CSV table of N, CA and C in Angstrom, one decimal:
chain,number,residue,atom,x,y,z
E,312,MET,N,0.8,-1.1,0.3
E,312,MET,CA,-0.3,0.4,0.3
E,312,MET,C,1.2,1.4,-0.3
E,313,ASN,N,0.2,2.4,-0.9
E,313,ASN,CA,1.5,3.5,-1.1
E,313,ASN,C,0.7,4.6,0.2
E,314,LYS,N,0.8,4.0,1.4
E,314,LYS,CA,0.6,4.6,2.1
E,314,LYS,C,1.4,5.9,3.1
E,315,TYR,N,2.5,5.5,2.6
E,315,TYR,CA,3.6,6.0,3.6
E,315,TYR,C,4.3,7.5,3.0
E,316,TYR,N,4.7,8.5,4.5
E,316,TYR,CA,5.8,9.7,3.4
E,316,TYR,C,7.0,10.2,4.1
E,317,TRP,N,7.5,11.4,3.8
E,317,TRP,CA,8.8,11.2,4.6
E,317,TRP,C,8.2,12.7,5.6
E,318,TYR,N,9.3,12.9,6.1
E,318,TYR,CA,9.2,14.0,7.0
E,318,TYR,C,10.1,14.6,7.2
E,319,LYS,N,9.6,15.8,7.3
E,319,LYS,CA,11.3,17.1,8.1
E,319,LYS,C,10.7,17.8,9.1
E,320,HIS,N,11.1,17.8,10.4
E,320,HIS,CA,11.1,17.9,12.0
E,320,HIS,C,12.7,20.0,11.6
E,321,VAL,N,11.8,21.4,11.5
E,321,VAL,CA,12.5,22.0,11.0
E,321,VAL,C,12.1,22.8,12.0
E,322,ASP,N,13.2,23.3,12.5
E,322,ASP,CA,13.3,24.3,14.5
E,322,ASP,C,12.7,25.5,13.2
E,323,PRO,N,11.6,25.8,14.4
E,323,PRO,CA,10.5,27.1,13.7
E,323,PRO,C,11.5,28.2,14.1
E,324,VAL,N,12.6,28.5,14.8
E,324,VAL,CA,13.1,30.1,15.3
E,324,VAL,C,14.3,30.0,14.0
E,325,THR,N,15.0,28.5,13.6
E,325,THR,CA,16.6,29.0,12.7
E,325,THR,C,16.2,28.3,11.6
E,326,LYS,N,14.9,27.7,11.5
E,326,LYS,CA,14.6,27.1,10.1
E,326,LYS,C,15.8,25.9,9.7
E,327,GLU,N,16.6,25.2,11.1
E,327,GLU,CA,17.4,23.8,10.9
E,327,GLU,C,16.4,23.0,10.4
E,328,VAL,N,16.8,21.8,9.8
E,328,VAL,CA,16.2,21.0,9.5
E,328,VAL,C,17.0,19.6,10.5
E,329,VAL,N,16.0,19.7,12.0
E,329,VAL,CA,16.9,18.9,13.1
E,329,VAL,C,16.9,17.4,12.8
E,330,TYR,N,15.6,17.3,12.2
E,330,TYR,CA,15.2,15.1,11.7
E,330,TYR,C,14.6,15.4,10.1
E,331,VAL,N,14.6,13.8,10.2
E,331,VAL,CA,14.1,13.5,9.2
E,331,VAL,C,13.7,12.2,9.6
E,332,GLY,N,12.6,12.3,8.8
E,332,GLY,CA,12.0,10.6,9.5
E,332,GLY,C,10.9,10.3,7.9
E,333,HIS,N,10.3,8.9,7.9
E,333,HIS,CA,9.1,8.4,7.2
E,333,HIS,C,8.6,7.6,7.8
E,334,GLY,N,7.3,7.7,7.4
E,334,GLY,CA,6.4,7.1,8.3
E,334,GLY,C,4.7,6.4,7.5
E,335,SER,N,3.5,6.5,8.3
E,335,SER,CA,2.9,6.4,7.6
E,335,SER,C,1.4,7.7,8.9
E,336,GLY,N,0.1,7.6,8.7
E,336,GLY,CA,-0.2,8.2,9.7
E,336,GLY,C,0.3,9.0,10.7
E,337,GLY,N,0.3,9.4,11.8
E,337,GLY,CA,0.2,10.4,12.6
E,337,GLY,C,1.9,9.8,13.2
E,338,ARG,N,2.6,9.6,12.5
E,338,ARG,CA,4.5,9.5,13.3
E,338,ARG,C,4.9,10.4,13.4
E,339,ALA,N,4.5,12.3,12.4
E,339,ALA,CA,5.5,12.8,12.0
E,339,ALA,C,5.4,14.1,13.7
E,340,TRP,N,3.9,13.5,13.5
E,340,TRP,CA,3.4,14.6,14.8
E,340,TRP,C,4.0,13.7,16.6
E,341,GLN,N,4.4,12.7,16.0
E,341,GLN,CA,4.5,12.3,17.6
E,341,GLN,C,6.2,12.5,18.2
E,342,CYS,N,5.8,13.4,18.7
E,342,CYS,CA,7.0,14.1,19.4
E,342,CYS,C,6.9,14.6,20.9
E,343,GLY,N,8.1,14.9,21.4
E,343,GLY,CA,8.1,14.6,22.9
E,343,GLY,C,8.6,13.4,23.6
E,344,SER,N,8.9,13.4,25.0
E,344,SER,CA,9.3,12.4,25.4
E,344,SER,C,8.2,11.3,26.1
E,345,SER,N,6.6,12.0,26.0
E,345,SER,CA,5.7,11.0,26.4
E,345,SER,C,5.1,10.6,25.5
E,346,HIS,N,5.6,11.0,24.0
E,346,HIS,CA,4.7,10.2,23.0
E,346,HIS,C,5.9,9.4,21.8
E,347,SER,N,6.6,9.5,22.0
E,347,SER,CA,7.7,8.6,21.0
E,347,SER,C,8.9,8.2,21.4
E,348,PRO,N,9.0,6.9,22.2
E,348,PRO,CA,10.4,6.5,22.8
E,348,PRO,C,10.6,5.9,22.0
E,349,LEU,N,10.7,6.1,20.4
E,349,LEU,CA,11.7,5.7,19.9
E,349,LEU,C,13.2,6.8,19.4
E,350,ARG,N,12.2,8.2,19.4
E,350,ARG,CA,13.4,9.1,19.3
E,350,ARG,C,14.6,9.1,19.9
E,351,SER,N,15.0,10.1,19.6
E,351,SER,CA,17.1,10.3,20.7
E,351,SER,C,16.9,11.1,21.9
E,352,LYS,N,17.3,10.7,23.1
E,352,LYS,CA,16.7,11.6,23.9
E,352,LYS,C,16.9,13.1,23.8
E,353,ASP,N,17.6,13.5,22.8
E,353,ASP,CA,18.1,14.8,22.3
E,353,ASP,C,17.5,15.6,21.8
E,354,HIS,N,16.4,14.6,20.9
E,354,HIS,CA,15.1,15.2,20.1
E,354,HIS,C,13.7,15.4,21.0
E,355,CYS,N,13.5,14.3,21.5
E,355,CYS,CA,12.7,14.4,22.6
E,355,CYS,C,12.7,15.8,23.5
E,356,LYS,N,13.9,16.0,23.9
E,356,LYS,CA,14.1,17.0,25.0
E,356,LYS,C,13.7,18.3,24.1
E,357,TRP,N,14.2,18.4,22.6
E,357,TRP,CA,13.9,19.3,22.0
E,357,TRP,C,12.7,20.1,21.9
E,358,ALA,N,11.4,19.0,21.2
E,358,ALA,CA,10.2,18.6,20.7
E,358,ALA,C,9.5,19.5,22.7
E,359,ASP,N,10.4,18.1,23.6
E,359,ASP,CA,9.1,18.8,24.4
E,359,ASP,C,9.3,20.5,24.8
E,360,GLU,N,10.6,21.1,24.7
E,360,GLU,CA,10.8,22.3,25.3
E,360,GLU,C,9.8,23.1,24.4
E,361,LEU,N,9.8,23.1,23.3
E,361,LEU,CA,8.8,23.6,21.8
E,361,LEU,C,7.8,23.8,22.7
E,362,LEU,N,7.1,22.0,23.1
E,362,LEU,CA,6.0,22.0,23.8
E,362,LEU,C,5.7,23.0,25.1
E,363,GLU,N,6.7,23.0,25.4
E,363,GLU,CA,6.8,23.8,27.2
E,363,GLU,C,6.5,25.3,27.0
E,364,ARG,N,6.8,25.2,25.4
E,364,ARG,CA,6.7,27.0,24.8
E,364,ARG,C,5.2,27.7,24.0
E,365,GLY,N,4.3,26.4,24.0
E,365,GLY,CA,3.5,26.4,23.3
E,365,GLY,C,3.9,26.4,22.0
E,366,VAL,N,4.5,25.6,21.3
E,366,VAL,CA,4.5,26.0,19.9
E,366,VAL,C,3.9,24.4,19.7
E,367,THR,N,3.3,24.6,18.4
E,367,THR,CA,2.6,23.2,18.8
E,367,THR,C,3.4,22.4,17.5
E,368,PRO,N,3.5,21.2,17.4
E,368,PRO,CA,3.9,20.3,16.3
E,368,PRO,C,3.8,20.9,14.4
E,369,ASP,N,3.0,21.6,14.4
E,369,ASP,CA,2.0,21.8,13.4
E,369,ASP,C,3.3,22.9,12.6
E,370,GLU,N,4.2,24.0,13.3
E,370,GLU,CA,5.0,24.5,13.3
E,370,GLU,C,6.6,24.0,13.3
E,371,TRP,N,6.1,22.6,13.3
E,371,TRP,CA,8.3,22.2,12.9
E,371,TRP,C,7.9,20.8,11.9
E,372,VAL,N,6.5,20.6,11.5
E,372,VAL,CA,6.3,19.4,11.2
E,372,VAL,C,7.1,19.7,9.8
E,373,GLU,N,7.3,19.2,8.8
E,373,GLU,CA,7.0,19.6,7.3
E,373,GLU,C,6.9,18.2,6.4
E,374,VAL,N,6.0,17.6,5.9
E,374,VAL,CA,5.5,16.2,5.4
E,374,VAL,C,5.9,17.0,4.0
E,375,GLY,N,7.0,15.6,3.1
E,375,GLY,CA,6.8,15.8,2.2
E,375,GLY,C,6.1,15.1,1.3
E,376,GLU,N,6.8,13.9,0.1
E,376,GLU,CA,6.1,13.1,-0.9
E,376,GLU,C,5.3,12.2,0.4
E,377,LYS,N,4.2,12.1,-0.4
E,377,LYS,CA,2.8,11.2,0.0
E,377,LYS,C,2.6,10.2,-0.9
E,378,GLY,N,2.0,9.2,-0.7
E,378,GLY,CA,1.5,8.3,-1.5
E,378,GLY,C,2.4,7.1,-1.7
E,379,LEU,N,3.5,7.3,-1.1
E,379,LEU,CA,4.7,6.0,-1.0
E,379,LEU,C,4.8,5.0,-0.9
E,380,SER,N,4.9,3.8,-1.4
E,380,SER,CA,5.5,2.7,-0.3
E,380,SER,C,6.1,3.1,0.0
E,381,LYS,N,6.5,1.9,1.5
E,381,LYS,CA,7.1,1.9,2.5
E,381,LYS,C,8.9,2.2,1.9
E,382,LYS,N,9.2,0.9,1.5
E,382,LYS,CA,10.3,1.2,0.4
E,382,LYS,C,11.0,2.7,0.1
E,383,GLU,N,10.2,2.9,-0.9
E,383,GLU,CA,9.8,4.5,-1.3
E,383,GLU,C,10.3,5.9,-0.6
E,384,ALA,N,9.3,5.4,0.9
E,384,ALA,CA,9.2,6.5,1.5
E,384,ALA,C,11.3,6.4,2.6
E,385,LYS,N,11.2,5.6,3.1
E,385,LYS,CA,12.5,4.9,3.4
E,385,LYS,C,13.6,5.3,2.5
E,386,GLU,N,13.8,5.7,1.0
E,386,GLU,CA,15.0,5.4,0.5
E,386,GLU,C,14.8,7.3,0.8
E,387,SER,N,13.5,7.5,0.5
E,387,SER,CA,13.6,9.9,0.3
E,387,SER,C,14.5,9.9,1.3
E,388,GLU,N,13.9,9.1,2.7
E,388,GLU,CA,14.6,9.8,4.2
E,388,GLU,C,15.8,9.1,3.7
E,389,LEU,N,16.5,8.4,4.0
E,389,LEU,CA,18.0,8.4,3.8
E,389,LEU,C,18.7,9.2,2.7
E,390,ILE,N,17.9,9.2,1.4
E,390,ILE,CA,18.8,10.7,0.6
E,390,ILE,C,18.5,12.0,1.1
E,391,LEU,N,17.7,12.6,2.1
E,391,LEU,CA,17.7,13.3,2.6
E,391,LEU,C,18.5,13.9,3.7
E,392,ILE,N,18.9,12.2,4.9
E,392,ILE,CA,19.8,12.6,6.0
E,392,ILE,C,20.8,12.4,5.2
E,393,HIS,N,21.2,11.7,3.9
E,393,HIS,CA,22.7,12.2,3.8
E,393,HIS,C,22.6,13.2,3.6
E,394,LYS,N,22.3,14.1,3.0
E,394,LYS,CA,22.0,15.1,1.8
E,394,LYS,C,22.6,16.1,3.1
E,395,LEU,N,20.8,16.2,4.0
E,395,LEU,CA,20.6,17.0,5.3
E,395,LEU,C,21.9,17.3,6.3
E,396,LYS,N,22.2,16.0,6.6
E,396,LYS,CA,22.4,16.0,7.8
E,396,LYS,C,22.0,16.4,9.6
E,397,PRO,N,20.6,16.0,10.0
E,397,PRO,CA,20.3,16.5,10.6
E,397,PRO,C,20.8,15.8,11.5
E,398,ARG,N,20.6,17.2,12.9
E,398,ARG,CA,21.5,16.3,13.9
E,398,ARG,C,20.9,15.3,15.1
E,399,PHE,N,19.4,15.7,15.3
E,399,PHE,CA,19.4,14.1,15.6
E,399,PHE,C,19.4,12.8,14.7
E,400,ASN,N,19.3,13.2,13.2
E,400,ASN,CA,19.8,11.9,12.7
E,400,ASN,C,20.7,11.0,13.3
E,401,GLN,N,21.7,11.8,13.7
E,401,GLN,CA,22.6,11.4,13.9
E,401,GLN,C,23.1,11.3,15.1
E,402,SER,N,22.4,11.7,17.0
E,402,SER,CA,22.7,11.2,17.2
E,402,SER,C,22.2,10.2,17.7
E,403,ILE,N,21.4,9.3,16.5
E,403,ILE,CA,20.4,7.9,17.2
E,403,ILE,C,21.9,6.6,17.0
E,404,ARG,N,22.7,7.4,16.3
E,404,ARG,CA,23.8,6.1,15.7
E,404,ARG,C,24.4,5.7,17.3
E,405,HIS,N,24.6,4.5,16.7
E,405,HIS,CA,26.1,3.7,17.9
E,405,HIS,C,27.1,4.9,17.5
E,406,PRO,N,28.2,5.5,19.2
E,406,PRO,CA,28.8,6.0,18.9
E,406,PRO,C,30.2,4.9,18.0
E,407,LEU,N,30.0,3.6,18.3
E,407,LEU,CA,31.4,3.2,17.8
E,407,LEU,C,30.9,2.9,16.5
E,408,LEU,N,29.7,3.0,15.3
E,408,LEU,CA,29.8,2.4,14.7
E,408,LEU,C,30.7,2.8,13.3
E,409,LYS,N,31.7,1.9,12.4
E,409,LYS,CA,31.9,2.8,11.9
E,409,LYS,C,31.7,2.8,10.2
E,410,PHE,N,30.7,2.4,9.9
E,410,PHE,CA,29.6,2.6,8.8
E,410,PHE,C,29.8,4.1,8.8
E,411,THR,N,31.0,4.9,7.9
E,411,THR,CA,30.2,6.7,8.2
E,411,THR,C,29.3,6.5,6.7
E,412,PRO,N,29.3,7.3,6.3
E,412,PRO,CA,28.5,8.0,5.2
E,412,PRO,C,29.6,7.6,3.8
E,413,ASP,N,30.8,8.6,4.2
E,413,ASP,CA,31.7,7.8,3.2
E,413,ASP,C,32.2,6.6,3.1
E,414,LEU,N,32.3,6.3,4.4
E,414,LEU,CA,32.3,5.1,3.7
E,414,LEU,C,31.4,4.0,2.9
E,415,TYR,N,30.0,4.4,3.2
E,415,TYR,CA,29.0,3.9,2.6
E,415,TYR,C,29.2,4.0,0.7
E,416,ASP,N,29.0,5.3,0.6
E,416,ASP,CA,29.7,6.0,-0.7
E,416,ASP,C,30.4,5.0,-1.3
E,417,THR,N,31.8,4.5,-1.0
E,417,THR,CA,32.5,3.6,-1.3
E,417,THR,C,32.5,2.6,-1.4
E,418,ALA,N,31.6,1.9,-0.4
E,418,ALA,CA,31.4,0.1,-0.4
E,418,ALA,C,29.8,0.3,-1.8
E,419,VAL,N,29.1,1.1,-1.7
E,419,VAL,CA,28.3,1.1,-3.1
E,419,VAL,C,29.3,0.8,-4.8
E,420,ALA,N,30.2,1.9,-4.3
E,420,ALA,CA,30.9,2.2,-5.3
E,420,ALA,C,31.3,0.4,-5.8
E,421,LEU,N,32.2,0.3,-5.1
E,421,LEU,CA,33.1,-1.2,-4.8
E,421,LEU,C,32.0,-2.1,-5.4
E,422,ARG,N,30.9,-2.2,-4.9
E,422,ARG,CA,29.6,-3.4,-4.7
E,422,ARG,C,29.0,-3.2,-7.0
E,423,GLU,N,29.0,-1.9,-7.1
E,423,GLU,CA,28.2,-1.6,-8.3
E,423,GLU,C,29.5,-1.9,-9.4
E,424,ALA,N,30.4,-2.4,-9.1
E,424,ALA,CA,32.0,-2.5,-10.3
E,424,ALA,C,32.0,-4.2,-9.9
E,425,GLY,N,31.1,-4.2,-9.3
E,425,GLY,CA,30.7,-5.9,-8.8
E,425,GLY,C,32.0,-6.4,-8.0
E,426,HIS,N,32.2,-6.5,-6.8
E,426,HIS,CA,32.7,-6.8,-6.2
E,426,HIS,C,31.9,-7.6,-4.9
E,427,SER,N,32.5,-9.1,-4.3
E,427,SER,CA,31.6,-9.7,-3.4
E,427,SER,C,31.0,-8.9,-1.8
E,428,TYR,N,30.3,-8.8,-1.5
E,428,TYR,CA,29.7,-8.9,0.4
E,428,TYR,C,31.8,-8.9,0.5
E,429,GLY,N,32.0,-9.5,0.9
E,429,GLY,CA,33.4,-10.3,1.4
E,429,GLY,C,34.7,-10.2,1.2
E,430,TYR,N,34.3,-9.2,-0.3
E,430,TYR,CA,35.5,-8.7,-0.3
E,430,TYR,C,35.7,-6.4,0.0
E,431,ILE,N,34.2,-6.8,-0.1
E,431,ILE,CA,34.1,-5.4,0.7
E,431,ILE,C,34.3,-4.7,1.7
E,432,ALA,N,33.6,-6.0,2.4
E,432,ALA,CA,34.0,-6.0,3.7
E,432,ALA,C,35.4,-5.3,4.4
E,433,LYS,N,36.3,-6.4,3.7
E,433,LYS,CA,37.7,-7.0,3.6
E,433,LYS,C,38.7,-5.5,4.0
E,434,SER,N,38.4,-4.9,2.4
E,434,SER,CA,38.5,-3.9,1.9
E,434,SER,C,38.6,-2.6,2.6
E,435,LEU,N,37.3,-2.5,3.1
E,435,LEU,CA,36.9,-1.7,4.3
E,435,LEU,C,37.2,-1.5,5.6
E,436,GLY,N,38.1,-2.8,6.2
E,436,GLY,CA,38.4,-2.9,7.0
E,436,GLY,C,36.9,-3.8,8.2
E,437,LEU,N,36.1,-3.9,7.7
E,437,LEU,CA,34.6,-4.2,8.7
E,437,LEU,C,34.4,-5.6,8.3
E,438,SER,N,33.5,-6.6,9.2
E,438,SER,CA,33.4,-7.9,9.5
E,438,SER,C,32.1,-7.7,8.1
E,439,ILE,N,32.1,-8.5,7.9
E,439,ILE,CA,31.1,-8.8,6.9
E,439,ILE,C,29.8,-8.2,7.3
E,440,ILE,N,29.3,-9.2,8.5
E,440,ILE,CA,28.4,-9.1,8.8
E,440,ILE,C,28.1,-7.5,9.4
E,441,THR,N,29.2,-6.4,9.6
E,441,THR,CA,29.2,-5.1,9.9
E,441,THR,C,28.5,-4.8,8.1
E,442,TYR,N,28.8,-5.4,7.3
E,442,TYR,CA,28.8,-4.3,5.8
E,442,TYR,C,27.1,-4.7,5.7
E,443,ILE,N,26.7,-5.9,6.3
E,443,ILE,CA,26.0,-6.8,5.0
E,443,ILE,C,24.1,-5.8,6.2
E,444,VAL,N,24.0,-5.9,7.3
E,444,VAL,CA,23.1,-5.3,7.5
E,444,VAL,C,23.3,-3.6,7.9
E,445,THR,N,24.4,-3.2,7.7
E,445,THR,CA,24.5,-2.6,7.4
E,445,THR,C,23.2,-1.6,6.4
E,446,GLY,N,24.3,-2.4,5.4
E,446,GLY,CA,23.5,-1.9,3.8
E,446,GLY,C,22.0,-2.3,3.9
E,447,LYS,N,21.5,-3.7,4.7
E,447,LYS,CA,20.2,-4.1,4.6
E,447,LYS,C,19.4,-2.7,5.1
E,448,GLN,N,20.0,-1.9,6.6
E,448,GLN,CA,19.6,-1.0,7.6
E,448,GLN,C,19.5,0.1,6.3
E,449,ILE,N,20.2,0.9,5.6
E,449,ILE,CA,19.9,2.2,4.7
E,449,ILE,C,19.6,1.5,3.3
E,450,GLY,N,18.6,0.6,3.0
E,450,GLY,CA,18.6,-0.2,2.1
E,450,GLY,C,18.5,-0.5,1.2
E,451,ARG,N,19.7,-0.7,1.1
E,451,ARG,CA,20.8,-1.4,-0.7
E,451,ARG,C,21.0,-3.4,-0.3
């Protein structure tokens, strides 16, 4: 079903894109620590502070393209995260994760050149499981 969309959380004062996500239904508006345990602590704190000041989610949520499949919405989300590098998308990454966006680009280029997952992982100094799992998480 094409019920998905991608969205951005934009600081209403600075206009900085602080988060990019994808979802369906009311996902984009589930903000603050009482509404979304899946968001980072910093993201929830940011939303809670806005709510305390009387700023409502309709003032910081921007829905992008609608009517997408889940795969299409996730792909759009990942492209925007890579391009915009929103601060709250970065904060949910594990601090020891070695798979940086630049490393990912290199891995994609190697895969498109016909190299095996094992070769790519070894070439980039990663375990094969790190490469495969991270690649699946980012839609490849």
